mmCIF file of C-alpha atoms in Angstrom:
data_model
loop_
_atom_site.group_PDB
_atom_site.id
_atom_site.type_symbol
_atom_site.label_atom_id
_atom_site.label_comp_id
_atom_site.label_asym_id
_atom_site.label_seq_id
_atom_site.Cartn_x
_atom_site.Cartn_y
_atom_site.Cartn_z
ATOM 1 C CA UNK A 12 9.069 66.910 39.870
ATOM 2 C CA UNK A 13 8.929 63.505 38.331
ATOM 3 C CA UNK A 14 10.102 64.630 34.823
ATOM 4 C CA UNK A 15 6.835 63.707 33.196
ATOM 5 C CA UNK A 16 4.912 66.950 32.191
ATOM 6 C CA UNK A 17 1.173 67.032 31.648
ATOM 7 C CA UNK A 18 -0.710 69.980 30.392
ATOM 8 C CA UNK A 19 -3.141 71.386 31.138
ATOM 9 C CA UNK A 20 -3.425 70.763 34.846
ATOM 10 C CA UNK A 21 -7.125 71.551 34.949
ATOM 11 C CA UNK A 22 -9.677 71.768 32.234
ATOM 12 C CA UNK A 23 -13.383 72.507 32.473
ATOM 13 C CA UNK A 24 -15.582 72.046 29.328
ATOM 14 C CA UNK A 25 -19.082 71.195 28.367
ATOM 15 C CA UNK A 26 -20.757 68.023 27.187
ATOM 16 C CA UNK A 27 -20.208 67.329 23.427
ATOM 17 C CA UNK A 28 -16.884 69.222 23.248
ATOM 18 C CA UNK A 29 -13.487 67.975 22.382
ATOM 19 C CA UNK A 30 -10.222 68.355 24.369
ATOM 20 C CA UNK A 31 -6.676 67.408 23.915
ATOM 21 C CA UNK A 32 -4.387 66.492 26.754
ATOM 22 C CA UNK A 33 -0.732 66.646 26.325
ATOM 23 C CA UNK A 34 2.154 64.607 27.852
ATOM 24 C CA UNK A 35 5.907 65.047 27.664
ATOM 25 C CA UNK A 36 7.721 61.893 28.847
ATOM 26 C CA UNK A 37 10.821 61.826 31.044
ATOM 27 C CA UNK A 38 13.960 62.501 29.076
ATOM 28 C CA UNK A 39 15.122 59.231 27.476
ATOM 29 C CA UNK A 40 11.913 57.340 28.042
ATOM 30 C CA UNK A 41 10.448 55.822 24.919
ATOM 31 C CA UNK A 42 7.176 54.431 26.262
ATOM 32 C CA UNK A 43 4.043 56.479 27.140
ATOM 33 C CA UNK A 44 1.018 55.246 29.046
ATOM 34 C CA UNK A 45 -2.331 56.950 29.520
ATOM 35 C CA UNK A 46 -4.613 56.148 32.451
ATOM 36 C CA UNK A 47 -7.957 57.476 33.635
ATOM 37 C CA UNK A 48 -8.578 57.689 37.287
ATOM 38 C CA UNK A 49 -12.229 58.253 38.347
ATOM 39 C CA UNK A 50 -13.689 57.911 41.785
ATOM 40 C CA UNK A 51 -15.758 54.855 41.050
ATOM 41 C CA UNK A 52 -13.399 52.942 38.745
ATOM 42 C CA UNK A 53 -9.968 53.377 40.134
ATOM 43 C CA UNK A 54 -7.090 53.626 37.662
ATOM 44 C CA UNK A 55 -8.021 52.366 34.236
ATOM 45 C CA UNK A 56 -5.393 51.678 31.611
ATOM 46 C CA UNK A 57 -6.190 53.327 28.363
ATOM 47 C CA UNK A 58 -3.353 52.981 25.856
ATOM 48 C CA UNK A 59 0.521 52.600 25.558
ATOM 49 C CA UNK A 60 2.880 53.829 22.936
ATOM 50 C CA UNK A 61 6.434 52.869 22.392
ATOM 51 C CA UNK A 62 8.588 55.160 20.213
ATOM 52 C CA UNK A 63 5.641 56.323 18.219
ATOM 53 C CA UNK A 64 3.923 53.014 17.822
ATOM 54 C CA UNK A 65 0.773 51.932 19.617
ATOM 55 C CA UNK A 66 1.991 48.938 21.843
ATOM 56 C CA UNK A 67 -1.242 48.011 23.887
ATOM 57 C CA UNK A 68 -4.663 49.055 24.264
ATOM 58 C CA UNK A 69 -6.864 48.881 27.263
ATOM 59 C CA UNK A 70 -10.381 50.207 28.100
ATOM 60 C CA UNK A 71 -10.214 53.127 25.762
ATOM 61 C CA UNK A 72 -13.492 54.434 24.332
ATOM 62 C CA UNK A 73 -13.985 54.931 20.578
ATOM 63 C CA UNK A 74 -14.407 58.621 21.260
ATOM 64 C CA UNK A 75 -10.908 58.702 22.656
ATOM 65 C CA UNK A 76 -7.757 58.585 20.559
ATOM 66 C CA UNK A 77 -4.106 59.154 21.159
ATOM 67 C CA UNK A 78 -0.846 59.358 19.397
ATOM 68 C CA UNK A 79 2.898 59.628 20.150
ATOM 69 C CA UNK A 80 4.881 62.106 18.084
ATOM 70 C CA UNK A 81 8.495 61.813 16.716
ATOM 71 C CA UNK A 82 9.735 63.910 19.582
ATOM 72 C CA UNK A 83 8.067 61.300 21.800
ATOM 73 C CA UNK A 84 5.427 63.626 23.365
ATOM 74 C CA UNK A 85 2.004 62.206 23.359
ATOM 75 C CA UNK A 86 -1.540 63.673 23.037
ATOM 76 C CA UNK A 87 -4.774 62.164 24.248
ATOM 77 C CA UNK A 88 -7.850 63.349 22.390
ATOM 78 C CA UNK A 89 -11.263 63.097 24.116
ATOM 79 C CA UNK A 90 -14.309 63.906 21.861
ATOM 80 C CA UNK A 91 -18.013 64.097 22.269
ATOM 81 C CA UNK A 92 -17.440 64.480 25.974
ATOM 82 C CA UNK A 93 -19.946 63.141 28.399
ATOM 83 C CA UNK A 94 -20.425 63.944 32.163
ATOM 84 C CA UNK A 95 -18.959 60.475 32.898
ATOM 85 C CA UNK A 96 -15.665 61.489 31.217
ATOM 86 C CA UNK A 97 -14.849 63.809 34.218
ATOM 87 C CA UNK A 98 -11.859 62.312 35.736
ATOM 88 C CA UNK A 99 -8.024 62.660 36.367
ATOM 89 C CA UNK A 100 -6.046 61.547 33.356
ATOM 90 C CA UNK A 101 -2.514 60.489 33.954
ATOM 91 C CA UNK A 102 0.364 60.082 31.627
ATOM 92 C CA UNK A 103 3.340 57.834 32.586
ATOM 93 C CA UNK A 104 6.560 56.982 30.946
ATOM 94 C CA UNK A 105 9.133 54.309 31.283
ATOM 95 C CA UNK A 106 12.557 53.433 30.013
ATOM 96 C CA UNK A 107 13.091 50.809 27.505
ATOM 97 C CA UNK A 108 15.922 49.019 29.494
ATOM 98 C CA UNK A 109 18.200 48.944 32.415
ATOM 99 C CA UNK A 110 17.220 49.174 35.989
ATOM 100 C CA UNK A 111 14.352 51.513 35.245
ATOM 101 C CA UNK A 112 12.740 49.252 32.787
ATOM 102 C CA UNK A 113 9.174 48.290 33.806
ATOM 103 C CA UNK A 114 8.972 51.165 36.392
ATOM 104 C CA UNK A 115 6.392 53.807 35.379
ATOM 105 C CA UNK A 116 7.000 57.404 36.181
ATOM 106 C CA UNK A 117 3.786 59.408 36.360
ATOM 107 C CA UNK A 118 2.966 62.927 35.665
ATOM 108 C CA UNK A 119 0.850 65.079 38.012
ATOM 109 C CA UNK A 120 -2.284 64.448 35.948
ATOM 110 C CA UNK A 121 -4.809 66.535 34.082
ATOM 111 C CA UNK A 122 -8.074 67.044 35.883
ATOM 112 C CA UNK A 123 -10.981 67.157 33.344
ATOM 113 C CA UNK A 124 -14.329 68.355 34.457
ATOM 114 C CA UNK A 125 -17.287 68.128 31.984
ATOM 115 C CA UNK A 126 -20.304 70.168 32.840
ATOM 116 C CA UNK B 11 -5.186 38.670 31.005
ATOM 117 C CA UNK B 12 -3.236 39.810 34.084
ATOM 118 C CA UNK B 13 -5.003 41.323 36.941
ATOM 119 C CA UNK B 14 -4.570 42.335 40.682
ATOM 120 C CA UNK B 15 -6.981 42.573 43.453
ATOM 121 C CA UNK B 16 -6.692 44.710 46.567
ATOM 122 C CA UNK B 17 -9.301 43.238 48.874
ATOM 123 C CA UNK B 18 -9.418 46.091 51.320
ATOM 124 C CA UNK B 19 -10.693 49.614 50.329
ATOM 125 C CA UNK B 20 -9.363 50.975 53.658
ATOM 126 C CA UNK B 21 -6.679 50.156 56.188
ATOM 127 C CA UNK B 22 -6.485 51.986 59.488
ATOM 128 C CA UNK B 23 -3.463 51.554 61.790
ATOM 129 C CA UNK B 24 -2.023 53.471 64.725
ATOM 130 C CA UNK B 25 1.232 55.260 64.421
ATOM 131 C CA UNK B 26 4.198 52.992 65.395
ATOM 132 C CA UNK B 27 2.286 49.758 64.702
ATOM 133 C CA UNK B 28 3.030 47.526 61.754
ATOM 134 C CA UNK B 29 1.037 47.810 58.598
ATOM 135 C CA UNK B 30 -0.044 45.453 55.782
ATOM 136 C CA UNK B 31 -1.771 46.254 52.677
ATOM 137 C CA UNK B 32 -2.881 43.236 50.809
ATOM 138 C CA UNK B 33 -2.614 42.340 47.085
ATOM 139 C CA UNK B 34 -3.249 39.232 45.135
ATOM 140 C CA UNK B 35 -2.480 38.688 41.504
ATOM 141 C CA UNK B 36 -3.518 36.696 38.485
ATOM 142 C CA UNK B 37 -1.058 36.335 35.667
ATOM 143 C CA UNK B 38 -0.351 33.571 33.077
ATOM 144 C CA UNK B 39 3.435 33.706 33.331
ATOM 145 C CA UNK B 40 6.021 34.892 35.796
ATOM 146 C CA UNK B 41 4.534 38.024 37.474
ATOM 147 C CA UNK B 42 6.160 41.410 37.383
ATOM 148 C CA UNK B 43 4.650 43.078 40.441
ATOM 149 C CA UNK B 44 4.694 46.706 41.719
ATOM 150 C CA UNK B 45 3.553 48.928 44.575
ATOM 151 C CA UNK B 46 2.813 52.614 44.002
ATOM 152 C CA UNK B 47 1.649 55.309 46.350
ATOM 153 C CA UNK B 48 -0.449 58.335 45.617
ATOM 154 C CA UNK B 49 -0.652 61.391 47.847
ATOM 155 C CA UNK B 50 -3.426 63.885 47.447
ATOM 156 C CA UNK B 51 -3.496 65.796 44.079
ATOM 157 C CA UNK B 52 -0.375 64.020 43.025
ATOM 158 C CA UNK B 53 0.599 61.326 40.425
ATOM 159 C CA UNK B 54 1.527 57.836 41.438
ATOM 160 C CA UNK B 55 4.982 57.313 42.889
ATOM 161 C CA UNK B 56 6.955 53.967 42.521
ATOM 162 C CA UNK B 57 7.663 52.211 45.777
ATOM 163 C CA UNK B 58 9.088 48.770 44.949
ATOM 164 C CA UNK B 59 8.944 45.970 42.458
ATOM 165 C CA UNK B 60 9.313 42.262 42.284
ATOM 166 C CA UNK B 61 10.693 40.802 38.984
ATOM 167 C CA UNK B 62 12.740 37.865 40.228
ATOM 168 C CA UNK B 63 14.981 36.798 43.102
ATOM 169 C CA UNK B 64 14.373 37.193 46.797
ATOM 170 C CA UNK B 65 10.721 36.932 47.790
ATOM 171 C CA UNK B 66 11.210 39.832 50.163
ATOM 172 C CA UNK B 67 11.552 43.094 48.318
ATOM 173 C CA UNK B 68 12.696 46.318 50.042
ATOM 174 C CA UNK B 69 11.671 49.659 48.667
ATOM 175 C CA UNK B 70 11.364 53.344 49.422
ATOM 176 C CA UNK B 71 10.410 54.991 52.835
ATOM 177 C CA UNK B 72 10.998 51.803 54.736
ATOM 178 C CA UNK B 73 8.233 49.777 52.894
ATOM 179 C CA UNK B 74 8.733 46.103 51.929
ATOM 180 C CA UNK B 75 6.692 43.511 50.157
ATOM 181 C CA UNK B 76 6.625 39.763 50.330
ATOM 182 C CA UNK B 77 6.058 37.738 47.107
ATOM 183 C CA UNK B 78 4.264 34.491 47.744
ATOM 184 C CA UNK B 79 3.900 32.369 44.650
ATOM 185 C CA UNK B 80 1.699 29.675 46.263
ATOM 186 C CA UNK B 81 -0.813 32.220 47.564
ATOM 187 C CA UNK B 82 -0.398 34.461 44.532
ATOM 188 C CA UNK B 83 0.019 37.350 46.887
ATOM 189 C CA UNK B 84 2.311 40.429 47.043
ATOM 190 C CA UNK B 85 1.419 42.210 50.346
ATOM 191 C CA UNK B 86 3.017 45.506 51.208
ATOM 192 C CA UNK B 87 4.332 45.941 54.728
ATOM 193 C CA UNK B 88 6.125 48.286 57.053
ATOM 194 C CA UNK B 89 7.255 47.453 60.582
ATOM 195 C CA UNK B 90 6.329 50.840 62.111
ATOM 196 C CA UNK B 91 3.717 53.162 60.412
ATOM 197 C CA UNK B 92 4.068 56.873 60.281
ATOM 198 C CA UNK B 93 1.188 59.371 60.052
ATOM 199 C CA UNK B 94 2.930 60.648 56.788
ATOM 200 C CA UNK B 95 2.331 57.144 55.244
ATOM 201 C CA UNK B 96 -1.318 57.926 54.969
ATOM 202 C CA UNK B 97 -2.077 57.845 51.288
ATOM 203 C CA UNK B 98 -3.610 55.740 48.595
ATOM 204 C CA UNK B 99 -1.687 52.554 47.676
ATOM 205 C CA UNK B 100 -1.905 50.733 44.421
ATOM 206 C CA UNK B 101 -0.781 47.259 43.601
ATOM 207 C CA UNK B 102 0.136 46.579 39.907
ATOM 208 C CA UNK B 103 1.082 43.763 37.641
ATOM 209 C CA UNK B 104 2.858 44.054 34.307
ATOM 210 C CA UNK B 105 2.503 41.506 31.455
ATOM 211 C CA UNK B 106 2.993 43.803 28.521
ATOM 212 C CA UNK B 107 1.005 46.707 29.689
ATOM 213 C CA UNK B 108 0.663 47.683 33.481
ATOM 214 C CA UNK B 109 -2.617 47.026 35.270
ATOM 215 C CA UNK B 110 -3.461 48.481 38.659
ATOM 216 C CA UNK B 111 -5.583 47.377 41.537
ATOM 217 C CA UNK B 112 -8.496 49.530 42.766
ATOM 218 C CA UNK B 113 -6.355 51.005 45.507
ATOM 219 C CA UNK B 114 -6.307 50.843 49.398
ATOM 220 C CA UNK B 115 -6.506 53.881 51.417
ATOM 221 C CA UNK B 116 -4.210 53.777 54.303
ATOM 222 C CA UNK B 117 -4.816 56.038 57.297
ATOM 223 C CA UNK B 118 -2.282 56.114 60.073
ATOM 224 C CA UNK B 119 -3.584 57.745 63.220
ATOM 225 C CA UNK B 120 -1.416 59.415 65.800
#
């Protein structure tokens, strides 16, 4: 157990629907990152939050949004889902300083299947 | 913007032989470089990192990586491969956010 918790583990839904993926970072970590892993595009950086504020944005579609709450958990919202959104979505967290800084700890992922 | 490239999709080695998984990077400043490993149906696990200091970095499970500034490379190595090392390996660079390479699938055959 890495300490980063992602729910749900598996999700099957239909095109056009909306889903929310949830991530609880490792205790004490202030940064949360979201990544999408699909077979043909590897691991794509979506977005990073630090202590509730958006820190960096990557290849995140406009149909996707995220936020980090005061208790530091984060949610990734995916709307108007398309078949191509089927992928593994990973959350990772990192410490703000010390020897663990810069090292990402990943959750087990949420596998989204869009039918 | 920073990026990493892993030129090999697949690396096959025999158990007991040395292994190398290649990575090259592109970053504007001093690179923060990382290797992660992913086993089936699992999240990525941190192996090692280079921030500064010795060019040879030692990490988990007997892996090490050599930072080469002139060749902008950060190859992952292990002197003697194990079947249990078979997994997907990712090189990553950090310059603000963390960007990953496409991954290299390592297969170690008995």
